[in-house]
Amino acid sequence: MAVASALRLILGSSSASRRQILSEMGYHFTLLSADIDEKEIREDKPEELVVALAHAKADAIMAKLRSNGMMKEILDSQETTLLITADQVVVHDGVIREKPSTPEEARKFIKGYSESHAATIGSVLVTNLKSGARKEGWDKAEVYFHKIPDEVVESLIEEGNVFYVAGGLLVEHPLTSPLVEAIVGTIDSVMGLPKSLTEKLIKESLEEP
């Protein structure tokens, strides 16, 4: 968790959960969002999809840095700058679920988890902006739920946060956390940024010559 003074981190994400997790890991970082159309990138396997999306986000952010002149500053600096991008999908009954786009879709997703389970597949990509080297990986976790009452489903939809997370899956929410029967894996993986994988990839990126 020790952070070298010559290390600068950029988190390429607008996810509040990922910001929280990276802060918990003891890192200081700046934020940039990729603003890509994720639905333009399609892969059959969830592991391949989330890794491809993390690469697409890194490409988009690097293009932003080049266009606004920040990339030149990064390359001229004595600091090593690492860009972290990530993506996540939920798999339920063998079907890949991304962020729900309508209340009807969110309702279908959340009701489907009731007395059932879902898997989260999440990628992490660390790009060394000086060398261009990329280190990638993915992690999986499973969440088992008790019965989710209809009033909880409707409250979550009305609140709106379900539309910003893969599969509308909010395990850390006060309404849903008491309904989680078990998690196989880690809560940080379910929330979108597996700590151990992220730490491993940061270390590997710093070992690059």
PDB file of N, CA and C in Angstrom, residues 1-11 22 25-30 74 77-84 126-131 133 198-208:
ATOM      1  N   MET A   1       0.819  -1.204   0.000  1.00  0.00           N
ATOM      2  CA  MET A   1       0.000   0.000   0.000  1.00  0.00           C
ATOM      3  C   MET A   1       0.856   1.258   0.000  1.00  0.00           C
ATOM      4  N   ALA A   2       2.132   1.121   0.248  1.00  0.00           N
ATOM      5  CA  ALA A   2       3.002   2.295   0.267  1.00  0.00           C
ATOM      6  C   ALA A   2       3.049   2.927  -1.111  1.00  0.00           C
ATOM      7  N   VAL A   3       2.927   4.226  -1.153  1.00  0.00           N
ATOM      8  CA  VAL A   3       2.879   4.924  -2.422  1.00  0.00           C
ATOM      9  C   VAL A   3       4.154   5.742  -2.600  1.00  0.00           C
ATOM     10  N   ALA A   4       4.887   5.445  -3.644  1.00  0.00           N
ATOM     11  CA  ALA A   4       6.108   6.200  -3.911  1.00  0.00           C
ATOM     12  C   ALA A   4       5.758   7.629  -4.295  1.00  0.00           C
ATOM     13  N   SER A   5       6.576   8.575  -3.856  1.00  0.00           N
ATOM     14  CA  SER A   5       6.293   9.974  -4.158  1.00  0.00           C
ATOM     15  C   SER A   5       6.416  10.252  -5.647  1.00  0.00           C
ATOM     16  N   ALA A   6       7.152   9.405  -6.355  1.00  0.00           N
ATOM     17  CA  ALA A   6       7.324   9.600  -7.793  1.00  0.00           C
ATOM     18  C   ALA A   6       6.261   8.866  -8.598  1.00  0.00           C
ATOM     19  N   LEU A   7       5.194   8.452  -7.928  1.00  0.00           N
ATOM     20  CA  LEU A   7       4.103   7.756  -8.612  1.00  0.00           C
ATOM     21  C   LEU A   7       2.860   8.634  -8.636  1.00  0.00           C
ATOM     22  N   ARG A   8       2.273   8.726  -9.816  1.00  0.00           N
ATOM     23  CA  ARG A   8       1.016   9.452  -9.955  1.00  0.00           C
ATOM     24  C   ARG A   8      -0.016   8.483 -10.516  1.00  0.00           C
ATOM     25  N   LEU A   9      -1.209   8.486  -9.944  1.00  0.00           N
ATOM     26  CA  LEU A   9      -2.272   7.600 -10.406  1.00  0.00           C
ATOM     27  C   LEU A   9      -3.432   8.400 -10.980  1.00  0.00           C
ATOM     28  N   ILE A  10      -3.972   7.885 -12.072  1.00  0.00           N
ATOM     29  CA  ILE A  10      -5.210   8.420 -12.637  1.00  0.00           C
ATOM     30  C   ILE A  10      -6.229   7.279 -12.625  1.00  0.00           C
ATOM     31  N   LEU A  11      -7.377   7.508 -12.019  1.00  0.00           N
ATOM     32  CA  LEU A  11      -8.453   6.522 -12.061  1.00  0.00           C
ATOM     33  C   LEU A  11      -9.398   6.912 -13.185  1.00  0.00           C
ATOM     34  N   LEU A  22     -10.279   2.558  -4.118  1.00  0.00           N
ATOM     35  CA  LEU A  22      -8.895   2.980  -4.343  1.00  0.00           C
ATOM     36  C   LEU A  22      -8.409   3.877  -3.210  1.00  0.00           C
ATOM     37  N   MET A  25      -7.431   1.825  -0.304  1.00  0.00           N
ATOM     38  CA  MET A  25      -6.136   1.174  -0.517  1.00  0.00           C
ATOM     39  C   MET A  25      -4.966   2.105  -0.183  1.00  0.00           C
ATOM     40  N   GLY A  26      -5.274   3.372   0.110  1.00  0.00           N
ATOM     41  CA  GLY A  26      -4.239   4.308   0.529  1.00  0.00           C
ATOM     42  C   GLY A  26      -3.644   5.138  -0.585  1.00  0.00           C
ATOM     43  N   TYR A  27      -4.253   5.085  -1.756  1.00  0.00           N
ATOM     44  CA  TYR A  27      -3.704   5.825  -2.899  1.00  0.00           C
ATOM     45  C   TYR A  27      -4.365   7.193  -3.050  1.00  0.00           C
ATOM     46  N   HIS A  28      -3.563   8.133  -3.513  1.00  0.00           N
ATOM     47  CA  HIS A  28      -4.074   9.436  -3.946  1.00  0.00           C
ATOM     48  C   HIS A  28      -4.113   9.405  -5.466  1.00  0.00           C
ATOM     49  N   PHE A  29      -5.137   9.980  -6.051  1.00  0.00           N
ATOM     50  CA  PHE A  29      -5.292   9.864  -7.500  1.00  0.00           C
ATOM     51  C   PHE A  29      -6.140  11.010  -8.037  1.00  0.00           C
ATOM     52  N   THR A  30      -6.049  11.199  -9.329  1.00  0.00           N
ATOM     53  CA  THR A  30      -6.933  12.141 -10.019  1.00  0.00           C
ATOM     54  C   THR A  30      -7.937  11.320 -10.828  1.00  0.00           C
ATOM     55  N   ILE A  74       3.102  14.435 -18.939  1.00  0.00           N
ATOM     56  CA  ILE A  74       3.341  13.130 -18.314  1.00  0.00           C
ATOM     57  C   ILE A  74       4.645  12.529 -18.828  1.00  0.00           C
ATOM     58  N   SER A  77       7.703  14.385 -17.496  1.00  0.00           N
ATOM     59  CA  SER A  77       7.845  14.392 -16.033  1.00  0.00           C
ATOM     60  C   SER A  77       8.777  13.283 -15.562  1.00  0.00           C
ATOM     61  N   GLN A  78       9.365  13.495 -14.376  1.00  0.00           N
ATOM     62  CA  GLN A  78      10.173  12.450 -13.740  1.00  0.00           C
ATOM     63  C   GLN A  78       9.285  11.396 -13.071  1.00  0.00           C
ATOM     64  N   GLU A  79       8.022  11.749 -12.852  1.00  0.00           N
ATOM     65  CA  GLU A  79       7.092  10.823 -12.209  1.00  0.00           C
ATOM     66  C   GLU A  79       6.655   9.719 -13.169  1.00  0.00           C
ATOM     67  N   THR A  80       6.335   8.580 -12.598  1.00  0.00           N
ATOM     68  CA  THR A  80       5.657   7.527 -13.354  1.00  0.00           C
ATOM     69  C   THR A  80       4.162   7.719 -13.161  1.00  0.00           C
ATOM     70  N   THR A  81       3.425   7.774 -14.256  1.00  0.00           N
ATOM     71  CA  THR A  81       1.979   7.936 -14.179  1.00  0.00           C
ATOM     72  C   THR A  81       1.304   6.654 -14.641  1.00  0.00           C
ATOM     73  N   LEU A  82       0.461   6.107 -13.772  1.00  0.00           N
ATOM     74  CA  LEU A  82      -0.298   4.905 -14.106  1.00  0.00           C
ATOM     75  C   LEU A  82      -1.775   5.258 -14.242  1.00  0.00           C
ATOM     76  N   LEU A  83      -2.388   4.735 -15.289  1.00  0.00           N
ATOM     77  CA  LEU A  83      -3.821   4.918 -15.530  1.00  0.00           C
ATOM     78  C   LEU A  83      -4.527   3.599 -15.209  1.00  0.00           C
ATOM     79  N   ILE A  84      -5.514   3.670 -14.321  1.00  0.00           N
ATOM     80  CA  ILE A  84      -6.287   2.478 -13.956  1.00  0.00           C
ATOM     81  C   ILE A  84      -7.673   2.584 -14.592  1.00  0.00           C
ATOM     82  N   VAL A 126      -4.093  -1.710 -15.876  1.00  0.00           N
ATOM     83  CA  VAL A 126      -3.185  -0.644 -15.445  1.00  0.00           C
ATOM     84  C   VAL A 126      -2.246  -0.341 -16.606  1.00  0.00           C
ATOM     85  N   THR A 127      -2.283   0.901 -17.072  1.00  0.00           N
ATOM     86  CA  THR A 127      -1.453   1.344 -18.191  1.00  0.00           C
ATOM     87  C   THR A 127      -0.378   2.288 -17.684  1.00  0.00           C
ATOM     88  N   ASN A 128       0.878   1.949 -17.957  1.00  0.00           N
ATOM     89  CA  ASN A 128       1.990   2.852 -17.648  1.00  0.00           C
ATOM     90  C   ASN A 128       2.061   3.869 -18.790  1.00  0.00           C
ATOM     91  N   LEU A 129       1.677   5.102 -18.493  1.00  0.00           N
ATOM     92  CA  LEU A 129       1.567   6.102 -19.556  1.00  0.00           C
ATOM     93  C   LEU A 129       2.923   6.533 -20.110  1.00  0.00           C
ATOM     94  N   LYS A 130       3.989   6.295 -19.365  1.00  0.00           N
ATOM     95  CA  LYS A 130       5.335   6.615 -19.869  1.00  0.00           C
ATOM     96  C   LYS A 130       5.808   5.565 -20.869  1.00  0.00           C
ATOM     97  N   SER A 131       5.679   4.293 -20.494  1.00  0.00           N
ATOM     98  CA  SER A 131       6.200   3.215 -21.346  1.00  0.00           C
ATOM     99  C   SER A 131       5.154   2.672 -22.306  1.00  0.00           C
ATOM    100  N   ALA A 133       3.185   0.317 -21.522  1.00  0.00           N
ATOM    101  CA  ALA A 133       2.940  -1.081 -21.150  1.00  0.00           C
ATOM    102  C   ALA A 133       1.619  -1.194 -20.393  1.00  0.00           C
ATOM    103  N   THR A 198      -5.824  -5.270  -8.252  1.00  0.00           N
ATOM    104  CA  THR A 198      -5.376  -3.915  -8.567  1.00  0.00           C
ATOM    105  C   THR A 198      -3.968  -3.674  -8.028  1.00  0.00           C
ATOM    106  N   GLU A 199      -3.736  -4.081  -6.774  1.00  0.00           N
ATOM    107  CA  GLU A 199      -2.412  -3.920  -6.159  1.00  0.00           C
ATOM    108  C   GLU A 199      -1.342  -4.684  -6.948  1.00  0.00           C
ATOM    109  N   LYS A 200      -1.675  -5.906  -7.341  1.00  0.00           N
ATOM    110  CA  LYS A 200      -0.749  -6.750  -8.103  1.00  0.00           C
ATOM    111  C   LYS A 200      -0.381  -6.085  -9.435  1.00  0.00           C
ATOM    112  N   LEU A 201      -1.376  -5.559 -10.134  1.00  0.00           N
ATOM    113  CA  LEU A 201      -1.123  -4.951 -11.440  1.00  0.00           C
ATOM    114  C   LEU A 201      -0.345  -3.641 -11.319  1.00  0.00           C
ATOM    115  N   ILE A 202      -0.607  -2.869 -10.254  1.00  0.00           N
ATOM    116  CA  ILE A 202       0.174  -1.647 -10.023  1.00  0.00           C
ATOM    117  C   ILE A 202       1.645  -2.007  -9.793  1.00  0.00           C
ATOM    118  N   LYS A 203       1.890  -3.005  -8.959  1.00  0.00           N
ATOM    119  CA  LYS A 203       3.265  -3.420  -8.682  1.00  0.00           C
ATOM    120  C   LYS A 203       3.957  -3.920  -9.957  1.00  0.00           C
ATOM    121  N   GLU A 204       3.252  -4.708 -10.730  1.00  0.00           N
ATOM    122  CA  GLU A 204       3.833  -5.206 -11.992  1.00  0.00           C
ATOM    123  C   GLU A 204       4.155  -4.057 -12.937  1.00  0.00           C
ATOM    124  N   SER A 205       3.290  -3.053 -12.966  1.00  0.00           N
ATOM    125  CA  SER A 205       3.531  -1.903 -13.856  1.00  0.00           C
ATOM    126  C   SER A 205       4.730  -1.089 -13.416  1.00  0.00           C
ATOM    127  N   LEU A 206       4.974  -1.039 -12.107  1.00  0.00           N
ATOM    128  CA  LEU A 206       6.124  -0.291 -11.603  1.00  0.00           C
ATOM    129  C   LEU A 206       7.438  -1.054 -11.775  1.00  0.00           C
ATOM    130  N   GLU A 207       7.334  -2.362 -12.000  1.00  0.00           N
ATOM    131  CA  GLU A 207       8.532  -3.178 -12.225  1.00  0.00           C
ATOM    132  C   GLU A 207       8.993  -3.126 -13.667  1.00  0.00           C
ATOM    133  N   GLU A 208       8.182  -2.507 -14.535  1.00  0.00           N
ATOM    134  CA  GLU A 208       8.578  -2.381 -15.949  1.00  0.00           C
ATOM    135  C   GLU A 208       9.881  -1.583 -16.041  1.00  0.00           C
TER     136      GLU A 208
END
